[in-house]
């Protein structure tokens, strides 16, 4: 068995558009009859993902209905857990965009992508088809990085007329301080009325500012528990600005349909745990 977990910053020229590059690979032996499943909890993100090896299948919640993903996907903002069924020789190269960047690059209103994905070839056609083909021929995952980054530079150059706006910087603030959200203050920082801010935020991020902040804080809670397994849920709730433990439970039930402890049991069965890795 072998695993790759490489999370890195993109090249400086990409950082106004891209938050992080995440390269994850898992190779499992034929002797492993049942492959682990990754419960991918909601995170405040839009992304572009490439699958150069065995494809991934997606299941919404735990309904047993598996959807096969194409070679590359554009992923909207999720507010529900999705189970990711990996292949025996699996790899995903995920481009996590800065807030608003996917909208700036594609012009697709993000609310049209909420809790869903698109075949990236339907949006970027021949250009990304060439990228998918080149990725499939690489011998080592580090060879994939310049291929993907060059494609991103192409997208940015094509969309230069769509620069970052104050509302995108406000969205970045929400990511960093998800427990300190006042709609009126945020709208003022974005130089917009409250109604304009609310409408444009949904257009650029896919969900309301309040839900976006709740998702960001929920994501922090999962990662904090993985970083500090000894911490109890009440301590985590208070540290992250939840009013009390029950408000933390409410978010877990809304986003995963499970209690914190029940979701933790699911998360501990993920592919990375086979290799002794926690997602933090």
Coordinates of C-alpha atoms in Angstrom, one line a residue:
X1 CA 0.0 0.0 0.0
X2 CA 1.1 3.5 -0.7
X3 CA -0.3 7.0 -0.1
X4 CA 0.4 10.7 -1.1
X5 CA -1.0 13.6 0.9
X6 CA 0.6 16.8 -0.5
X7 CA -1.1 20.1 0.4
X8 CA 0.8 23.1 -0.9
X9 CA 0.4 26.7 -1.8
X10 CA 0.2 27.4 -5.6
X11 CA 2.8 29.5 -7.4
X12 CA 2.7 33.2 -6.4
X13 CA 1.1 34.2 -9.7
X14 CA -1.9 32.1 -8.9
X15 CA -2.6 33.1 -5.3
X16 CA -5.2 35.8 -6.0
X17 CA -7.3 32.9 -7.5
X18 CA -6.1 29.7 -5.8
X19 CA -5.9 29.1 -2.1
X20 CA -4.3 25.7 -2.1
X21 CA -3.3 22.7 -4.3
X22 CA -4.2 19.3 -2.7
X23 CA -2.8 16.1 -4.2
X24 CA -4.1 12.9 -2.6
X25 CA -3.3 9.4 -3.8
X26 CA -4.0 6.0 -2.3
X27 CA -3.0 2.6 -3.7
X28 CA -4.6 -0.5 -2.2
X29 CA -3.6 -4.1 -2.8
X30 CA -5.8 -6.7 -4.5
X31 CA -6.0 -8.5 -1.2
X32 CA -8.1 -5.7 0.3
X33 CA -11.6 -6.8 -0.6
X34 CA -13.4 -3.7 0.6
X35 CA -12.0 -0.3 0.0
X36 CA -12.4 2.5 2.6
X37 CA -14.8 5.3 1.9
X38 CA -14.1 9.0 2.6
X39 CA -16.9 10.9 4.2
X40 CA -16.1 14.3 2.7
X41 CA -17.7 16.9 5.1
X42 CA -18.8 20.3 3.8
X43 CA -16.0 22.9 3.6
X44 CA -16.3 26.5 2.5
X45 CA -14.8 26.0 -1.0
X46 CA -15.3 25.8 -4.7
X47 CA -12.8 23.7 -6.6
X48 CA -11.6 22.1 -9.7
X49 CA -10.6 18.4 -9.4
X50 CA -8.6 16.1 -11.7
X51 CA -8.8 12.3 -11.4
X52 CA -5.8 10.9 -13.5
X53 CA -6.1 7.3 -12.3
X54 CA -9.0 5.2 -11.1
X55 CA -12.2 7.3 -11.0
X56 CA -14.1 8.4 -7.9
X57 CA -17.7 7.7 -7.2
X58 CA -19.8 10.1 -5.1
X59 CA -22.7 9.3 -2.8
X60 CA -24.9 12.0 -1.3
X61 CA -25.0 11.2 2.4
X62 CA -25.5 7.5 3.0
X63 CA -28.2 6.7 0.4
X64 CA -26.2 4.1 -1.5
X65 CA -26.7 5.8 -4.9
X66 CA -23.2 6.1 -6.4
X67 CA -22.5 8.7 -9.2
X68 CA -19.4 8.1 -11.3
X69 CA -17.2 11.2 -11.7
X70 CA -15.5 12.1 -15.0
X71 CA -11.8 12.8 -15.4
X72 CA -12.2 16.4 -14.1
X73 CA -14.9 18.2 -12.3
X74 CA -15.9 21.7 -11.3
X75 CA -17.3 21.4 -7.7
X76 CA -19.7 23.8 -6.2
X77 CA -20.2 24.7 -2.5
X78 CA -21.5 21.7 -0.6
X79 CA -23.7 22.0 2.5
X80 CA -24.1 18.2 2.9
X81 CA -21.7 15.4 3.5
X82 CA -20.8 13.3 0.5
X83 CA -19.2 9.9 0.6
X84 CA -16.3 9.5 -1.8
X85 CA -15.7 6.0 -3.0
X86 CA -12.1 5.7 -4.2
X87 CA -10.6 3.3 -6.7
X88 CA -7.9 0.8 -5.9
X89 CA -5.3 3.1 -7.6
X90 CA -6.7 6.5 -6.8
X91 CA -5.5 10.0 -7.1
X92 CA -7.2 13.4 -7.0
X93 CA -5.5 16.7 -7.8
X94 CA -7.8 19.4 -6.3
X95 CA -7.5 23.1 -6.9
X96 CA -9.1 25.0 -4.1
X97 CA -10.1 28.4 -5.3
X98 CA -10.1 31.7 -3.4
X99 CA -13.6 33.0 -2.6
X100 CA -15.3 34.3 -5.8
X101 CA -12.5 33.0 -8.1
X102 CA -14.5 30.2 -9.7
X103 CA -17.2 32.7 -10.6
X104 CA -14.6 35.1 -12.0
X105 CA -13.0 32.4 -14.1
X106 CA -16.2 30.9 -15.5
X107 CA -19.0 33.4 -15.2
X108 CA -21.2 30.6 -13.9
X109 CA -23.4 31.8 -11.0
X110 CA -22.2 29.6 -8.1
X111 CA -25.7 29.0 -6.8
X112 CA -26.2 26.9 -9.9
X113 CA -23.5 24.5 -8.7
X114 CA -24.5 24.3 -5.0
X115 CA -24.3 20.6 -3.8
X116 CA -23.3 19.4 -7.3
X117 CA -20.5 19.1 -9.8
X118 CA -20.0 19.6 -13.5
X119 CA -17.9 17.7 -16.0
X120 CA -15.1 20.3 -16.5
X121 CA -14.9 19.4 -20.2
X122 CA -18.4 20.8 -20.6
X123 CA -17.0 24.2 -19.5
X124 CA -13.4 24.2 -20.7
X125 CA -13.8 21.7 -23.6
X126 CA -10.6 21.0 -25.6
X127 CA -8.2 22.9 -23.3
X128 CA -8.9 20.7 -20.2
X129 CA -9.2 17.6 -22.3
X130 CA -5.5 18.0 -23.2
X131 CA -4.7 18.6 -19.5
X132 CA -6.5 15.3 -18.5
X133 CA -4.6 13.4 -21.2
X134 CA -1.2 14.8 -20.1
X135 CA -1.9 14.1 -16.4
X136 CA -2.7 10.4 -17.3
X137 CA 0.8 10.0 -18.8
X138 CA 2.9 11.5 -15.9
X139 CA 5.1 9.1 -14.0
X140 CA 5.2 11.0 -10.7
X141 CA 2.6 13.3 -9.2
X142 CA 5.1 16.3 -9.0
X143 CA 5.0 16.3 -12.8
X144 CA 1.3 17.1 -12.6
X145 CA 1.8 20.4 -10.8
X146 CA 3.2 22.5 -13.7
X147 CA 0.6 21.0 -16.1
X148 CA -2.2 22.1 -13.8
X149 CA -0.7 25.5 -13.0
X150 CA -0.1 26.3 -16.6
X151 CA -3.7 25.6 -17.3
X152 CA -4.7 27.9 -14.4
X153 CA -2.5 30.7 -15.8
X154 CA -4.3 30.2 -19.1
X155 CA -7.7 30.6 -17.4
X156 CA -6.6 33.6 -15.4
X157 CA -5.2 35.4 -18.5
X158 CA -8.5 34.7 -20.3
X159 CA -10.5 36.2 -17.5
X160 CA -8.4 39.2 -16.6
X161 CA -11.3 41.6 -17.0
X162 CA -12.9 40.0 -14.0
X163 CA -10.7 41.2 -11.1
X164 CA -11.1 40.6 -7.4
X165 CA -13.8 42.8 -5.8
X166 CA -14.2 43.9 -2.2
X167 CA -16.9 41.3 -1.6
X168 CA -14.3 38.5 -2.3
X169 CA -12.0 40.0 0.4
X170 CA -15.0 40.0 2.7
X171 CA -15.5 36.3 1.9
X172 CA -11.9 35.6 2.8
X173 CA -12.5 37.4 6.1
X174 CA -15.4 35.0 6.8
X175 CA -13.1 32.1 6.2
X176 CA -10.7 33.3 8.8
X177 CA -13.2 34.6 11.3
X178 CA -16.4 32.5 10.8
X179 CA -17.8 33.1 14.2
X180 CA -17.7 36.9 13.9
X181 CA -20.3 37.6 11.2
X182 CA -22.6 40.6 11.1
X183 CA -24.4 40.9 7.8
X184 CA -24.6 44.7 8.0
X185 CA -20.9 45.1 8.8
X186 CA -19.9 42.7 6.0
X187 CA -22.0 44.5 3.5
X188 CA -20.5 47.8 4.5
X189 CA -17.0 46.4 4.1
X190 CA -18.0 45.2 0.6
X191 CA -19.2 48.7 -0.2
X192 CA -22.7 47.3 -0.9
X193 CA -26.2 47.6 0.5
X194 CA -27.3 44.6 2.6
X195 CA -29.6 43.3 -0.2
X196 CA -26.8 43.7 -2.8
X197 CA -24.3 42.0 -0.6
X198 CA -26.6 39.0 0.1
X199 CA -27.5 38.6 -3.6
X200 CA -23.9 38.9 -4.9
X201 CA -22.5 36.7 -2.2
X202 CA -24.9 33.8 -3.2
X203 CA -23.9 34.5 -6.9
X204 CA -20.2 34.2 -6.1
X205 CA -20.2 31.6 -3.3
X206 CA -23.3 29.5 -3.9
X207 CA -24.9 29.9 -0.4
X208 CA -25.8 32.8 2.0
X209 CA -23.1 34.5 4.0
X210 CA -24.5 33.0 7.3
X211 CA -24.5 29.5 5.9
X212 CA -21.0 30.0 4.4
X213 CA -19.7 31.0 7.8
X214 CA -21.4 28.1 9.5
X215 CA -19.8 25.7 7.0
X216 CA -16.4 27.3 7.6
X217 CA -16.8 26.9 11.3
X218 CA -18.0 23.4 11.1
X219 CA -15.0 22.5 8.9
X220 CA -12.8 24.0 11.6
X221 CA -14.5 21.8 14.2
X222 CA -13.8 18.5 12.4
X223 CA -10.1 19.5 11.7
X224 CA -9.6 20.6 15.3
X225 CA -10.9 17.3 16.6
X226 CA -8.5 15.5 14.3
X227 CA -5.7 17.7 15.4
X228 CA -6.5 17.3 19.1
X229 CA -8.4 14.0 19.6
X230 CA -8.2 14.4 23.4
X231 CA -10.4 17.6 23.4
X232 CA -14.0 17.0 24.2
X233 CA -16.8 18.4 22.0
X234 CA -17.8 21.1 24.5
X235 CA -14.3 22.5 24.6
X236 CA -14.2 22.5 20.8
X237 CA -17.6 24.2 20.6
X238 CA -16.6 27.0 23.0
X239 CA -13.2 27.5 21.4
X240 CA -14.7 28.0 17.9
X241 CA -17.4 30.4 19.1
X242 CA -20.5 28.1 19.2
X243 CA -23.0 29.3 21.8
X244 CA -23.0 25.9 23.4
X245 CA -22.5 22.2 22.7
X246 CA -26.1 21.8 21.4
X247 CA -25.4 24.4 18.7
X248 CA -22.4 22.3 17.6
X249 CA -24.6 19.2 17.5
X250 CA -27.2 21.1 15.4
X251 CA -24.7 21.8 12.7
X252 CA -23.4 18.3 12.7
X253 CA -26.9 16.9 12.2
X254 CA -27.7 19.5 9.5
X255 CA -24.5 18.9 7.5
X256 CA -24.0 15.2 8.1
X257 CA -27.3 13.8 9.5
X258 CA -25.2 12.5 12.3
X259 CA -24.1 13.5 15.8
X260 CA -20.5 14.6 16.3
X261 CA -19.5 11.2 17.7
X262 CA -21.3 9.2 15.1
X263 CA -19.7 11.3 12.3
X264 CA -16.3 10.9 14.0
X265 CA -16.7 7.1 13.7
X266 CA -17.4 7.4 10.0
X267 CA -14.5 9.8 9.5
X268 CA -12.1 7.4 11.2
X269 CA -12.8 4.8 8.5
X270 CA -11.5 7.1 5.7
X271 CA -8.8 6.0 3.2
X272 CA -6.1 8.2 4.8
X273 CA -6.7 6.5 8.2
X274 CA -5.4 3.3 6.7
X275 CA -2.0 5.0 6.3
X276 CA -2.1 6.6 9.8
X277 CA -3.0 10.1 8.5
X278 CA -5.6 12.5 9.9
X279 CA -6.9 15.3 7.8
X280 CA -6.2 18.5 9.7

